[in-house]
């Protein structure tokens, strides 16, 4: 595994990461919520206890990258993580479509790129590693403008990961793969939030993360 | 309007109709839930009070046509409606996709057609009119198997309406129209249930119903 | 319609406007409460989405114009509305009758006029339009002192609308019209608050507002 | 006082009598609810304890005389009262006006008279006394059809009291008197239910009852 | 009546006065709690509306005179009462007996007298009248030390009322009288708090107060 | 100790025994409520575990001996106790005083004696021992009629214990003793129910029971 | 994997299996509770969707094999499982130690063996496979009588699995292994129930089950 | 007894002492929670009322000595105790085992000793006596590292008590003794917290404390 023994691993992001985690800071073993951070922590503790990874979660439902920027110091840097994993962007896109009369709450691609850079630059030298999980939308219809825009934001993340030489985690690919045997309705009815906590969708996210840090399969 | 003064108008179906209506029978003015039946009743009472239409609602969340058949006598016929409006079928299809390991709870097209016929035949002669609202799925990607299957079930309803000479209400068409200016995320995040009660999606359903009985526009 | 595409439309007032709206600021799509502002927003979104009107609601139950004055800056002006619709005054009158031993909480006609002027003058040049909805009391007995006093306050609003050349919305007339086919008990048991949320009384209010801005009938 | 020492005094009726009384039978000292039966019991116990009157309450909110008839045996006669006080009729009238599209739940004057007779005849010989409290509506506008209809039903009660030689309690008169110094909004916002429990409106009802049985003023 | 038309009448004290009144200030019609202040207000409003008395209540459960002193400015004087009625002292005594190991929370007779004087002197010239309700204990066994001590504190109040020429209200006498026909268990199981709200015990208190201001009997 | 190793010891009675025990049958370790049965069980388990006494509790708040008789078979005999401890009678007396207008719910001395005999005779031969705890009232004023009546009922229990040669437990004596250093207000504000659960009053009851079965002091 | 595509896999047992599953029958995807059955279902659905395994859960907290026997027909056989996995026995042992005074609720080794045989024999021919998960106690101190007794019951299960040729799942071994890097306090504070839902302890159970049916590691 | 008449006796520590005590300061008679401080207070009040001991409790669940140090001034010294009893240390040890990935929250033996000294030195001269209750773990397996570490911390407390000449309370010895007749599962399932409030485990703790201050047996 890329993450060293005894590391503090902090997940942050939006509702896909939050899933009811404890405030102000969610921590293992009881404060992580019911999403993929809990599953990652549970599997690492059960199957790789010798790694002694302590997991934290500071995702907040509804966050865009603009919100995340505003709390990055207190909710990420002040927690002294060794590794930071972030997944942000679907709300930045989504608001263009479900809140079409409120342009002030939309985050443009430009703002997204600029802010994403700031977060990486504020963090990179203070931690041992970063994982950038790209935003996803479990919809194959690329003519849909939201699908297209999520894909576009995801490609931004991929490029930034390359540029800054941090880990890129491509969950969209995992979901695309999973759909060969499972209709998206069995994973997520709104194509964003996995149906229920500790659910198949969150296992796919957890696996995708663990693969990105070379810790899969788990035996 | 096609519905005569002093009529009892009963809506039934699944969660799209239910929306928190009172048990065992939802009735105007306070028991209709927060879906399109309430909006229909509210607009008729406010703007066409001289029609004296009393609205009832016996939708139940999660129902397929198999469930509806089992309670048709008590929840529809025993309520002495003058007019019956039914919208059923999306769950019959949906279960094939979100509950892929439980074939016993799926409703096939054959069962759907056969049961739909039974409901019409049990009812038609006992009422002054029926409105069949076709199931819909607010998704333009016809290569998606669920989209295709909902469209197929909807066409069944259209044909049955024609065969039995009752009113057909084509809400899919209204939603397709609405999407010209409004992304589906602004109407329904799961592309089935309107976002929230008494919401734009329910207004679209209410308008579609009122048009089908020639009571739109309302002044 | 008089209100331009892309406008922010803010409703404020007392309990007739509040109806459970979210604090501190109620906004579409989920924070408007269950009164006429929600119905206006729902109908505009469903039937006239191309107008892209974003609706806000800052009504507070129990408010008199004295209360409204105290929060006008934060709850109205700071929200940057393009259009402001206000309905205030029934509590100013009512307190004379239901709290007869507490003259300090009554608002006199003089205070009402003076404060109403202030609100208009603070606002008029900062917005694109104002709608003044007159207070109403669904009671035909003009010998009743409360009925008479509400009528008197309503005439104040009518005159101010004329003087300042803003829109006057005469809901009393709509309610008088509605009573031809509907007894007041079917609209409002206390003759002020519509019975229930998203109800016929709120539809009458919503229609009255939409007519005042030349957006009725809706098709 | 007309009621003898050691009597069981039962009040029954609709919401004006119910006011949260305990089910299935409300009894002194803690089960009477917060309406006039509690005030009558409290004043008799505090100021005339030597009378040893035990008070019961079986009012049910929303009842018409049709509902009361259906439960008269269990809720009145089976409780072995020495005295029965009943107030019923406002809902019989009200439903004509607030539920105008449901004629099946209205109670006509004919049914009211016929059922009222039945109740008196089932009861009169089994008890030591009856008090008939007429329905009231705190509205002076006799051109209002509901006001007129309540007055008409009240006159039925007055005539029946005379015919059967039982006590008639004219609360309308007390409320008319009270309005000389108190606007109806200070007594009841819907002109039927006193505002709040153990309130001025319930004191007026209690006084009216106590006068009718010659137990007022209390010293 | 001694209290003039249009007066603000404030009750204060301990749990016997509090009985669930609204915080921070309890006011008619809905904030007075369920004790004697509500009954006084209800009877004055129902039977003597022309007096226009507005009642307030700032009693707090568990208070001794030491606690009352600490909040006298905000909870009494700042409310601008015309008349102040206070009942305090039973907790001052009671703590000697139910909290026998905590002498720091006992209030001695000396402290009681001194503080009571302060309260009267802070208030007397700012109001039109004061009513001092003596503490009571519904126990005839004067050999009991708590009974004896309450009687002693009550005599202090009587003397202070005489000295300062304000009204003394002797509720102990009313309770002694009431016990001729009613055992103390029917009034108060702990011999201090009336059993239940709006109960016979509170009617006795209300009557005692009304007699002290020459407003009894009420007709 | 008189009770043999491995016995089932059942307590029954009224609220003094109930104190929130689990329904339908309260059992150690978690179902005994917060009264003396729990303290007895806790002390026996902690300090005399070798006795292996299993404690049950079927007390019900408000019970008179009439109520206890009605459920004796199911709530006592069907539980197969080896030993039965009962405390009943204070409600039989109390109702004469706090419910003075309802003679039908009073239990006379005659009924008390007769029923008490029935309970003993139904039970004595089926168990290894019985403990009769006399009703008590922590009031030294024997001129009070309730005090006198409780004393009289207690003497009945003492005589029956002697007659049937079962154990008599004289808690009144313990409470009288305790009052030398503790005012009754520190034990019980209503002189019947110990203040709070697991409180000094319940310890006095527990000790009194343990003494009666020769299991005190505990070391 | 030993379990065939399209199977219904039912887990049953006590609190370790229950963990808040829905009543009366817990089923995927939302009714399985938060224990190892949910994790098994989640991992199979996410990583092996082509197997189409539908998981059910009928564990009930506190159950011994005696309780399980009483509901085997309704809660296991009537659910038409293809595979049954059962884990039962820790409560059978535990009650000897935490409820030492109630021998009637203990299950002896003899009863355990006899009943276990019955369950296997009632089931074996009706299903495609059975998995017997032995009871465990995460305590290495074999001189502790409960540890010894759990080990003894576990060996019974191992022998029965061999005798009837069904699958034996040795979770004790997994927990012993896990403790090399993780103290038992990090897995289970009472050494029976995993700390929290969807936790490391439940992952260990899930892995142990999946290994027993040759479905581990999952990739 | 070593503690003098009229003393304030304060207990502090972690969850074993807390057990739901009232915030910010728990005091007799109602604020002590349901642990041994309440039982000590209840027994002293019931059986030795002449001692007039007032008990306080400031235990907080989860506290280590590091937490206790941070609040010692406000939660101990500022309460003016005559005697202080403290039990702290099990969490200091426990966190090494149940939170193995978070070394920052562990308390080492060195820190424990140093901080314990500070607490004693801050307190000793300000009070009349101190009781140091050693941490315990009801586990006989001394090869378990947590068992060994708790024993080691307990020996620290014993030595400090000797060094500073304050009272040492050896609860471990009492629990060892109790286990001769009672399995640890009957006292505490996690071997730390007594099962339930006011339970055998808390009685053992209370007895151990009372013995340490020479107040046992109680008669």
Coordinates of C-alpha atoms in Angstrom, one line a residue, chain B residues 61-140:
Chain B
X61 CA -46.3 4.2 -2.3
X62 CA -44.5 1.3 -3.9
X63 CA -47.6 -0.2 -5.5
X64 CA -47.5 -2.2 -8.6
X65 CA -50.6 -3.1 -10.5
X66 CA -50.5 -6.4 -8.7
X67 CA -50.9 -4.5 -5.4
X68 CA -53.5 -2.2 -6.8
X69 CA -55.6 -5.2 -8.0
X70 CA -55.6 -6.7 -4.5
X71 CA -57.2 -3.6 -3.0
X72 CA -59.3 -2.3 -5.9
X73 CA -62.6 -3.3 -4.4
X74 CA -62.1 -1.6 -1.0
X75 CA -59.9 1.3 -2.1
X76 CA -61.7 2.2 -5.3
X77 CA -65.1 0.6 -5.9
X78 CA -66.3 0.8 -2.3
X79 CA -65.6 4.6 -2.3
X80 CA -68.4 5.2 -4.8
X81 CA -66.5 7.4 -7.2
X82 CA -68.1 9.0 -10.2
X83 CA -64.8 9.3 -11.9
X84 CA -61.6 7.2 -11.4
X85 CA -58.2 8.4 -12.4
X86 CA -55.4 5.8 -12.2
X87 CA -51.6 6.0 -12.7
X88 CA -49.8 2.7 -12.2
X89 CA -46.8 0.9 -13.8
X90 CA -43.6 2.6 -13.0
X91 CA -42.9 0.3 -10.0
X92 CA -43.8 -2.7 -12.1
X93 CA -40.9 -1.8 -14.4
X94 CA -38.6 -0.3 -11.8
X95 CA -38.3 -3.5 -9.7
X96 CA -36.7 -5.3 -12.7
X97 CA -33.8 -2.8 -12.3
X98 CA -33.3 -1.9 -8.7
X99 CA -34.2 -5.3 -7.2
X100 CA -32.5 -7.4 -9.9
X101 CA -32.2 -10.5 -7.7
X102 CA -35.9 -10.9 -6.8
X103 CA -37.8 -11.9 -9.9
X104 CA -40.8 -12.8 -7.8
X105 CA -41.6 -9.1 -7.3
X106 CA -41.3 -8.1 -10.9
X107 CA -44.5 -7.5 -12.9
X108 CA -44.2 -8.6 -16.5
X109 CA -45.8 -6.8 -19.5
X110 CA -48.2 -9.8 -19.8
X111 CA -49.3 -9.5 -16.2
X112 CA -49.6 -5.8 -16.5
X113 CA -51.9 -5.9 -19.5
X114 CA -54.0 -8.7 -18.1
X115 CA -54.5 -6.9 -14.7
X116 CA -55.0 -3.5 -16.3
X117 CA -57.9 -5.0 -18.3
X118 CA -59.4 -6.5 -15.2
X119 CA -59.3 -3.2 -13.4
X120 CA -61.0 -1.4 -16.3
X121 CA -63.6 -4.1 -16.7
X122 CA -64.4 -4.2 -13.0
X123 CA -64.9 -0.4 -13.0
X124 CA -66.1 1.0 -16.3
X125 CA -69.8 0.3 -15.9
X126 CA -69.9 1.5 -12.4
X127 CA -68.6 5.0 -13.0
X128 CA -69.2 7.9 -15.3
X129 CA -65.7 8.1 -16.5
X130 CA -62.1 6.9 -16.2
X131 CA -58.8 8.6 -16.8
X132 CA -55.8 6.4 -17.5
X133 CA -52.5 8.2 -16.8
X134 CA -49.6 6.4 -18.4
X135 CA -46.5 5.7 -16.4
X136 CA -43.6 8.0 -17.3
X137 CA -39.8 8.2 -16.9
X138 CA -38.2 11.6 -17.4
X139 CA -35.3 10.3 -19.3
X140 CA -34.7 10.9 -23.0

